[in-house]
Coordinates of C-alpha atoms in Angstrom, one line a residue:
M498 CA 95.0 98.4 117.9
S499 CA 97.5 95.4 118.3
F500 CA 98.8 92.4 116.2
H501 CA 100.4 89.6 118.2
L502 CA 102.2 86.9 116.0
C503 CA 103.4 84.1 118.5
A504 CA 106.1 81.2 117.7
G505 CA 105.9 78.4 120.4
T506 CA 108.7 75.7 121.2
G507 CA 109.2 72.3 120.5
P508 CA 106.8 70.7 117.3
G509 CA 103.4 71.9 118.3
L510 CA 104.5 75.4 117.3
L511 CA 102.2 78.3 119.4
L512 CA 101.8 81.8 117.0
R513 CA 99.9 84.4 117.9
L514 CA 98.6 87.5 115.8
F515 CA 96.8 89.8 118.4
L516 CA 94.1 93.2 117.0
V517 CA 94.0 95.1 120.2
F518 CA 91.0 98.2 118.3
A519 CA 90.6 100.9 119.4
T520 CA 88.6 104.2 119.6
V521 CA 85.0 104.4 120.0
S522 CA 84.3 106.6 116.8
V523 CA 81.8 108.0 114.3
V524 CA 84.5 110.2 111.3
V525 CA 82.7 113.8 111.8
D526 CA 82.3 115.2 108.4
G527 CA 80.6 118.8 108.1
M528 CA 82.5 119.9 111.9
N529 CA 84.7 123.1 112.5
L530 CA 86.8 121.2 113.6
W531 CA 90.8 121.5 111.9
P532 CA 92.7 119.3 111.8
M533 CA 90.4 116.9 111.7
P534 CA 91.0 114.0 114.5
K535 CA 91.9 110.8 113.3
S536 CA 88.2 110.3 115.3
V537 CA 85.2 111.2 116.6
N538 CA 81.8 110.2 118.4
Y539 CA 79.3 112.8 119.2
G540 CA 76.2 113.1 121.3
S541 CA 73.1 115.9 121.6
Q542 CA 73.7 117.2 125.1
T543 CA 74.6 120.8 125.3
L544 CA 76.7 121.8 128.4
Y545 CA 78.0 124.4 130.1
L546 CA 81.7 125.8 131.1
S547 CA 81.7 126.7 135.0
K548 CA 83.0 130.1 135.3
D549 CA 85.0 128.0 137.5
F550 CA 86.1 125.8 135.3
K551 CA 89.0 123.6 137.1
L552 CA 92.3 121.5 135.5
R553 CA 93.0 118.1 137.3
T554 CA 95.5 116.0 137.7
E555 CA 94.9 113.0 139.8
G556 CA 96.2 109.7 137.7
S557 CA 98.7 112.0 136.4
Y558 CA 102.8 111.1 136.2
Y559 CA 103.5 114.7 135.0
A560 CA 104.6 116.6 138.0
D561 CA 104.2 119.5 135.7
G562 CA 107.8 121.2 137.2
L563 CA 108.2 124.1 134.3
G564 CA 104.3 124.5 134.0
I565 CA 103.9 123.6 130.7
L566 CA 100.6 121.9 131.2
Q567 CA 99.6 124.8 134.0
D568 CA 100.1 127.7 131.2
G569 CA 98.5 125.9 128.0
F570 CA 95.6 125.2 130.2
S571 CA 95.1 128.8 131.1
R572 CA 95.5 130.1 127.9
M573 CA 93.0 127.8 126.4
V574 CA 90.5 129.3 129.0
D575 CA 91.9 132.8 128.0
I576 CA 91.1 131.9 123.9
V577 CA 87.3 130.0 125.1
V578 CA 86.6 133.4 127.1
A579 CA 88.1 135.4 124.7
S580 CA 87.9 138.6 127.6
R581 CA 83.9 138.6 126.9
A582 CA 81.7 139.2 129.9
I583 CA 80.7 135.7 131.3
G584 CA 76.8 135.7 132.3
P585 CA 75.8 133.8 136.1
N586 CA 76.5 130.0 135.8
V587 CA 73.4 127.9 134.5
T588 CA 71.7 125.9 137.4
N589 CA 71.4 122.6 135.9
S590 CA 73.0 119.7 135.9
H591 CA 75.2 120.0 132.5
V592 CA 77.1 122.7 133.8
L593 CA 81.3 121.1 133.1
A594 CA 83.2 121.9 135.5
G595 CA 86.0 121.5 134.5
I596 CA 88.4 118.5 132.7
V597 CA 91.7 116.2 134.0
V598 CA 94.6 115.8 132.3
E599 CA 96.1 112.3 132.9
I600 CA 100.0 112.2 131.2
S601 CA 101.8 109.0 131.8
S602 CA 105.0 110.2 131.2
S603 CA 106.7 112.7 133.1
D604 CA 109.2 114.0 130.5
D605 CA 108.7 117.1 129.3
T606 CA 112.1 117.0 126.6
L607 CA 110.6 118.1 123.9
N608 CA 112.6 116.6 120.2
F609 CA 111.3 115.3 116.9
G610 CA 109.4 112.0 117.3
I611 CA 108.2 113.0 120.7
D612 CA 104.8 111.2 120.8
E613 CA 102.2 113.7 120.5
S614 CA 99.1 111.6 120.3
Y615 CA 96.1 112.6 123.0
K616 CA 92.2 111.0 123.8
L617 CA 89.5 113.6 124.6
F618 CA 86.7 112.6 126.4
I619 CA 83.5 115.1 126.9
P620 CA 80.9 112.7 129.3
S621 CA 77.3 114.5 129.0
T622 CA 75.9 112.6 132.7
G623 CA 77.2 112.6 136.0
Y624 CA 77.5 114.6 138.5
P625 CA 79.9 116.9 139.1
L626 CA 81.2 117.1 135.3
F627 CA 84.6 116.6 134.1
G628 CA 86.4 116.2 130.2
R629 CA 89.4 113.7 129.8
I630 CA 92.3 114.5 128.4
E631 CA 94.5 110.6 128.2
A632 CA 97.9 112.1 127.1
K633 CA 101.3 110.3 126.8
T634 CA 103.4 113.3 127.2
V635 CA 102.4 117.4 128.3
Y636 CA 102.4 118.2 124.8
G637 CA 99.9 115.8 123.6
A638 CA 98.0 117.2 126.1
L639 CA 98.1 120.6 124.6
H640 CA 96.8 119.3 121.6
G641 CA 93.5 118.1 123.4
F642 CA 93.6 121.7 124.8
Q643 CA 92.8 123.3 121.5
T644 CA 90.7 120.5 120.5
F645 CA 89.3 121.2 123.3
S646 CA 89.3 124.8 122.6
Q647 CA 87.3 124.3 118.9
L648 CA 84.5 122.9 120.7
C649 CA 83.4 126.1 122.3
H650 CA 81.0 128.8 121.6
F651 CA 80.0 132.1 123.4
N652 CA 75.8 132.3 123.6
F653 CA 76.3 135.1 122.9
T654 CA 72.1 135.2 124.1
T655 CA 72.8 133.8 127.6
R656 CA 76.5 134.5 128.1
N657 CA 77.5 132.0 128.4
I658 CA 79.7 129.5 126.9
E659 CA 78.8 126.3 125.7
L660 CA 79.6 123.3 123.9
H661 CA 77.0 121.0 122.2
L662 CA 76.7 117.6 121.1
A663 CA 78.1 116.0 124.3
P664 CA 79.0 113.3 124.7
W665 CA 82.3 113.4 123.0
I666 CA 84.6 110.9 122.2
I667 CA 87.9 112.2 120.4
D668 CA 90.9 110.4 119.8
D669 CA 94.4 111.7 117.7
Q670 CA 96.0 109.0 118.0
P671 CA 95.8 106.8 115.0
R672 CA 94.6 103.4 115.6
H673 CA 92.9 101.2 113.5
Y674 CA 90.4 98.3 113.0
Q675 CA 91.0 95.1 110.3
T676 CA 88.9 94.0 108.4
L677 CA 87.9 90.3 107.8
T678 CA 90.3 90.4 104.5
V679 CA 93.0 91.9 106.3
M680 CA 92.7 89.1 108.8
K681 CA 92.4 86.1 106.4
N682 CA 95.1 87.4 104.7
V683 CA 97.2 87.5 108.0
I684 CA 96.6 84.1 108.9
D685 CA 97.5 83.0 105.4
A686 CA 100.7 84.1 105.9
M687 CA 100.9 82.5 109.4
A688 CA 100.6 80.0 107.7
Y689 CA 102.8 79.9 105.0
T690 CA 105.1 80.0 108.5
K691 CA 103.7 77.6 109.9
L692 CA 102.8 80.0 113.5
N693 CA 99.8 78.3 114.8
V694 CA 98.1 80.4 116.9
L695 CA 96.2 83.7 116.5
H696 CA 96.2 85.5 119.4
W697 CA 92.7 87.9 118.8
H698 CA 93.1 90.9 121.2
I699 CA 89.4 92.1 120.1
V700 CA 88.6 94.3 122.8
D701 CA 90.5 97.2 124.3
T702 CA 90.4 100.7 125.7
Q703 CA 89.6 102.1 122.4
S704 CA 86.9 100.3 120.9
F705 CA 84.7 97.2 121.5
P706 CA 84.2 96.3 118.3
L707 CA 82.8 92.3 118.7
E708 CA 78.9 92.1 118.8
I709 CA 78.4 90.4 122.1
P710 CA 74.8 88.7 122.6
S711 CA 74.2 88.2 125.9
Y712 CA 74.9 92.2 126.5
P713 CA 73.9 93.5 123.3
K714 CA 74.9 97.1 123.7
L715 CA 78.9 96.5 124.6
W716 CA 79.8 97.2 121.1
N717 CA 78.2 100.5 121.3
G718 CA 82.1 101.2 122.0
A719 CA 83.0 100.4 118.9
Y720 CA 85.2 102.3 116.6
S721 CA 81.8 103.9 114.2
Y722 CA 79.5 101.5 113.3
S723 CA 80.4 99.5 110.7
E724 CA 83.6 99.2 111.9
R725 CA 82.2 96.0 114.1
Y726 CA 82.0 91.4 114.2
T727 CA 78.9 89.8 114.1
M728 CA 80.1 86.8 116.0
A729 CA 78.9 84.9 113.0
E730 CA 81.7 87.0 110.8
A731 CA 84.1 85.8 114.1
A732 CA 83.2 82.3 114.0
E733 CA 84.3 82.9 110.7
I734 CA 87.4 83.4 111.2
V735 CA 88.1 80.3 113.8
L736 CA 86.5 78.8 110.9
Y737 CA 89.5 79.7 108.1
A738 CA 91.5 79.8 110.8
Q739 CA 90.9 76.2 111.7
K740 CA 91.3 75.2 108.5
R741 CA 94.5 76.3 107.5
G742 CA 96.0 74.4 111.5
I743 CA 95.7 77.8 113.5
N744 CA 94.2 78.0 117.0
V745 CA 92.5 81.6 117.9
L746 CA 93.3 83.0 121.2
A747 CA 90.6 85.8 122.3
E748 CA 91.4 88.3 125.1
I749 CA 88.9 90.4 126.9
D750 CA 91.6 92.1 128.8
V751 CA 90.1 93.0 132.7
P752 CA 90.0 95.3 134.5
G753 CA 92.0 98.0 133.1
H754 CA 91.6 98.5 129.2
A755 CA 88.0 98.3 129.2
F756 CA 86.8 102.6 128.9
S757 CA 85.3 101.2 125.7
W758 CA 82.7 98.4 127.9
G759 CA 80.9 101.6 129.1
I760 CA 80.1 103.5 126.2
G761 CA 77.2 101.1 126.3
Y762 CA 76.9 100.1 130.1
P763 CA 78.1 102.9 132.1
S764 CA 77.6 101.4 135.5
L765 CA 80.5 99.2 134.5
W766 CA 82.6 102.7 134.9
P767 CA 83.3 103.5 138.4
S768 CA 82.1 107.2 138.0
S769 CA 82.6 109.7 134.8
D770 CA 85.9 110.5 136.2
C771 CA 87.1 106.9 137.0
Q772 CA 86.2 105.0 133.5
Q773 CA 88.6 102.1 134.2
P774 CA 89.7 100.0 135.9
L775 CA 85.6 98.2 135.5
D776 CA 84.1 98.6 138.8
V777 CA 85.2 96.4 140.4
S778 CA 82.0 96.9 143.5
N779 CA 79.5 95.9 140.7
E780 CA 77.9 92.6 141.1
F781 CA 76.9 93.6 137.5
T782 CA 80.6 93.9 136.4
F783 CA 80.8 90.3 137.0
K784 CA 77.9 89.4 135.3
V785 CA 78.7 91.0 132.0
I786 CA 82.0 89.1 132.1
D787 CA 80.0 86.0 132.5
G788 CA 77.9 86.2 129.9
I789 CA 81.1 87.5 127.4
L790 CA 82.7 84.4 128.1
S791 CA 79.0 82.2 127.9
D792 CA 79.5 83.7 124.6
F793 CA 83.0 83.3 124.0
S794 CA 82.3 79.9 124.7
K795 CA 79.9 79.4 121.7
V796 CA 82.8 80.1 119.5
F797 CA 85.8 80.4 120.7
K798 CA 86.6 76.9 121.2
F799 CA 90.4 76.8 121.6
K800 CA 91.3 75.6 125.2
F801 CA 92.6 78.6 126.6
V802 CA 91.1 83.0 126.7
H803 CA 93.1 85.7 127.6
L804 CA 92.0 87.6 130.7
G805 CA 94.9 90.8 129.7
G806 CA 95.2 92.2 133.6
D807 CA 98.0 94.3 132.6
E808 CA 98.5 97.9 133.0
V809 CA 95.8 97.9 135.8
D810 CA 96.3 101.9 137.5
T811 CA 94.1 101.2 140.9
R812 CA 94.3 104.6 142.0
C813 CA 91.0 106.1 141.2
W814 CA 89.0 103.3 143.1
M815 CA 90.5 104.7 145.8
T816 CA 89.2 108.4 145.1
T817 CA 85.2 106.3 143.6
P818 CA 83.3 107.2 146.8
H819 CA 81.2 104.1 146.5
V820 CA 84.0 102.2 145.2
K821 CA 86.3 103.2 148.1
K822 CA 83.5 102.3 151.1
W823 CA 83.3 98.8 149.3
L824 CA 86.8 97.5 149.5
D825 CA 86.7 99.4 153.2
K826 CA 83.5 97.1 154.1
H827 CA 85.6 94.1 152.6
G828 CA 88.7 94.6 153.7
M829 CA 91.0 95.6 150.6
N830 CA 93.0 98.3 149.7
E831 CA 93.6 98.8 146.1
S832 CA 96.6 96.0 145.6
K833 CA 93.9 92.9 146.9
A834 CA 90.9 94.0 144.7
Y835 CA 93.1 94.5 142.0
E836 CA 93.6 90.5 143.1
Y837 CA 90.5 90.0 143.5
F838 CA 89.1 91.4 140.3
V839 CA 91.1 88.9 138.2
L840 CA 90.9 86.0 140.6
R841 CA 87.1 86.3 139.7
A842 CA 87.6 86.5 136.4
Q843 CA 89.8 83.5 136.1
N844 CA 86.8 81.5 138.0
I845 CA 84.1 82.4 135.4
A846 CA 86.5 81.7 132.6
L847 CA 87.3 78.6 134.6
S848 CA 84.0 77.7 134.8
H849 CA 83.1 77.9 130.8
G850 CA 85.6 75.3 130.3
Y851 CA 88.9 77.1 129.8
E852 CA 92.4 77.6 130.9
I853 CA 93.5 81.3 131.6
V854 CA 96.2 83.0 130.1
N855 CA 97.4 86.4 132.1
W856 CA 99.6 89.0 131.4
E857 CA 103.2 89.3 133.9
E858 CA 101.4 91.7 136.0
T859 CA 99.2 89.4 138.0
F860 CA 101.9 87.4 138.2
N861 CA 104.4 90.0 139.7
N862 CA 102.1 91.2 141.9
F863 CA 100.0 87.7 143.6
G864 CA 101.7 85.6 141.8
N865 CA 101.1 82.5 144.7
M866 CA 97.1 83.1 144.0
L867 CA 96.4 82.7 141.2
S868 CA 94.5 79.0 139.3
P869 CA 97.3 76.3 138.6
K870 CA 95.7 76.2 135.2
T871 CA 97.0 79.8 134.8
V872 CA 99.6 80.4 132.1
V873 CA 101.6 84.0 132.6
H874 CA 101.8 85.9 129.3
N875 CA 105.5 86.9 130.1
W876 CA 106.2 90.4 128.6
L877 CA 108.0 93.5 130.5
D878 CA 110.6 91.3 132.4
V879 CA 113.4 88.6 130.9
G880 CA 113.5 87.4 134.4
V881 CA 110.4 87.2 134.7
A882 CA 109.8 83.6 132.8
P883 CA 112.3 81.4 134.6
R884 CA 110.7 82.2 137.6
V885 CA 107.2 81.5 136.8
V886 CA 107.9 78.1 135.2
A887 CA 109.8 78.0 138.6
A888 CA 106.7 77.9 140.6
G889 CA 105.0 75.9 138.3
L890 CA 103.1 77.7 136.1
R891 CA 103.6 77.9 132.6
C892 CA 104.3 80.7 130.6
I893 CA 104.0 82.3 127.4
V894 CA 107.4 85.2 126.2
S895 CA 106.7 88.4 124.1
D896 CA 110.5 89.9 124.6
Q897 CA 109.3 94.1 124.0
N898 CA 112.9 94.5 123.2
N899 CA 113.3 91.8 120.2
W900 CA 109.9 90.5 119.5
Y901 CA 107.7 93.9 119.1
L902 CA 107.0 94.7 115.9
D903 CA 105.8 97.8 116.3
H904 CA 109.1 98.7 116.6
L905 CA 110.0 99.2 114.0
S906 CA 114.2 99.5 114.1
T907 CA 114.4 95.8 115.5
T908 CA 115.7 94.2 112.9
W909 CA 115.3 90.4 111.6
Q910 CA 118.6 89.3 113.2
Q911 CA 117.1 89.9 116.3
F912 CA 114.1 88.4 116.6
Y913 CA 115.4 85.3 115.2
M914 CA 118.1 85.7 117.8
N915 CA 116.3 85.8 120.6
E916 CA 116.0 82.8 122.9
P917 CA 112.0 82.1 125.5
L918 CA 114.5 79.4 127.4
T919 CA 116.9 82.1 128.1
N920 CA 118.1 80.9 131.4
I921 CA 115.9 78.7 132.0
T922 CA 118.3 75.5 132.5
N923 CA 115.8 72.7 134.2
H924 CA 114.4 70.5 131.6
E925 CA 111.1 70.0 133.4
H926 CA 110.8 73.7 133.2
Q927 CA 111.7 74.4 130.1
K928 CA 108.3 72.4 129.4
L929 CA 106.1 75.1 130.8
V930 CA 107.4 77.2 128.3
I931 CA 104.5 76.9 125.8
G932 CA 105.3 79.2 123.3
G933 CA 106.7 82.3 122.4
E934 CA 105.1 85.8 120.9
V935 CA 106.0 88.2 118.5
C936 CA 103.2 91.0 119.3
M937 CA 102.6 94.1 116.8
W938 CA 101.3 96.7 118.2
G939 CA 98.7 97.8 115.9
E940 CA 98.9 102.0 116.4
T941 CA 100.6 102.4 113.5
V942 CA 99.2 99.7 111.0
D943 CA 96.3 99.1 109.0
G944 CA 95.3 97.8 105.8
S945 CA 97.9 99.8 103.8
D946 CA 100.6 98.8 105.8
I947 CA 100.4 95.5 107.8
E948 CA 101.7 93.5 105.5
Q949 CA 105.6 94.7 106.0
T950 CA 105.3 95.6 108.7
I951 CA 104.7 92.0 110.3
W952 CA 106.7 90.1 108.0
P953 CA 109.1 88.8 106.8
R954 CA 110.3 90.0 111.1
A955 CA 107.6 87.4 112.0
A956 CA 109.3 84.7 110.1
A957 CA 112.3 85.1 111.3
A958 CA 110.5 83.9 114.4
A959 CA 109.3 80.8 113.6
A960 CA 112.9 79.5 113.8
L961 CA 111.3 78.0 117.1
W962 CA 109.9 75.2 115.2
T963 CA 113.5 74.4 114.9
P964 CA 115.1 71.9 117.1
F965 CA 117.1 74.0 119.1
D966 CA 120.6 72.2 118.2
K967 CA 119.4 72.5 114.6
L968 CA 119.5 76.6 115.1
A969 CA 122.5 78.7 113.1
R970 CA 124.5 80.4 116.0
E971 CA 124.9 83.3 113.2
P972 CA 122.1 85.3 111.5
R973 CA 124.2 85.8 108.5
Q974 CA 123.8 82.1 108.4
V975 CA 119.9 82.0 107.5
T976 CA 120.3 85.1 105.5
S977 CA 119.8 83.5 102.3
R978 CA 117.2 81.2 103.1
L979 CA 115.1 84.2 104.8
A980 CA 115.9 85.9 101.9
H981 CA 114.4 83.1 99.8
F982 CA 111.4 83.1 102.0
R983 CA 110.2 86.6 101.8
C984 CA 110.7 86.2 97.1
L985 CA 107.6 83.2 98.1
L986 CA 105.9 85.4 100.6
N987 CA 105.9 87.9 98.0
Q988 CA 104.8 85.6 94.9
R989 CA 101.9 84.5 96.9
G990 CA 100.7 88.1 97.4
V991 CA 102.1 89.0 101.0
A992 CA 103.5 92.0 101.3
A993 CA 106.5 91.0 102.9
G994 CA 109.0 93.8 102.6
P995 CA 112.8 93.7 102.3
I996 CA 114.6 91.7 104.9
T997 CA 117.8 94.4 104.3
G998 CA 115.7 97.3 106.8
G999 CA 114.1 97.1 109.6
G1000 CA 110.0 96.9 109.5
R1001 CA 108.2 98.2 106.8
A1002 CA 111.3 99.1 105.2
A1003 CA 111.2 99.6 101.2
P1004 CA 114.3 98.3 98.4
E1005 CA 117.0 100.6 98.7
E1006 CA 117.7 100.2 94.6
P1007 CA 116.4 98.2 91.6
G1008 CA 118.0 94.6 91.8
S1009 CA 116.9 90.8 92.7
C1010 CA 113.8 90.5 95.5
Y1011 CA 116.4 87.4 96.6
K1012 CA 118.8 90.4 97.3
Q1013 CA 117.0 93.0 99.2

């Protein structure tokens, strides 16, 4: 999940707080998994491992030059089989043929602090059936193998290896649902800081927690039954924010980051092996988007809706037969299909009266095709914003090097000194930069640490409220003021950390709040 805080340029400050929700899960008590993963969802189907259980790596960026992945897979198979004589394959549709491993980093350097997270998906329907592990590094995949091995059991009667309680969805990367109380507390602190847009990335790969009356099975993809928001609760948040002068910008991130959609409606997945991006060839996909935005329009009244569009890996569209056939019929390659999807989603949003925000990848790939009502959300390349406004489009700037709150080593001084108008000298172009956004992706925050991770660094970015010619040119000139404001936040019940450290810092020694 994520939080984005956005502070806007000029007198109309634009602040966004962005929540990305993760894993679809129910915590399972009493299951024989050790250690228990952070989140687990399971079903009731028994699967049978194929005697020719395969490892597949399409979509992975990891070349396995040292054989780490293959060796780990072989070890896993060995401990599952345990030198037993396996009987003939079961001749039904419940045979698990293998596992697909997708690793997003090519680096296999092992050192302290390496990302060892993984996600494990075991479907119960489809043909052929393949499990899936997604990991940042090969070492996360190895942990996924270990968990997979614990799901497998030898049946002494049939002489088959069985995997019970499929489908399984296991997330061993810490991600979090935020309660209404936590969200309201953050909104209060935003109001104290004059940050005025809450950007709620309410849906993502791992979780679909929001009730959508038009398609009531979508929130089957929530973390758990209790970690959901009704539409009435969403309206409550909107009203709570409105009363504090804060707009709520809702986001559905399409076509990528949408695995959770298929929990309730599996036909949104191109196949059991291609569970995101959403199926571009299926008209039902766009009917669902239309239904979501129709329901959104009744609650989220801000003029903008965020449609995402970032980090879309379209390769499995080309390897899914019915999607590939559709692409060929329409004369599209995967890049044109990505463009088609984004533009069609934009038109749906426009039909509901929204203007659109899309992440910068859409501009980088087909900027001249975007609706003139598009706001490009820049987060990757510091050179994108000048190109966006030169093209006549509006822009929100979120510099990941200086304005990502989950980067705990980024200091408040960096937040303060970051300037969205860098290299934009034309006055008319400057007007098209409608805001800056400080972002906290929420992999490592929940109700226990969220406030001291956001504050006071996000408040430093609220300097965008200040006219440019009144800004201090050196952070040390405003240190005492920010320290005072941080103590004011504490006095108002906001757990803002000391300014002497990075994110989530603790006081170094006894002393006055104003000196920490």
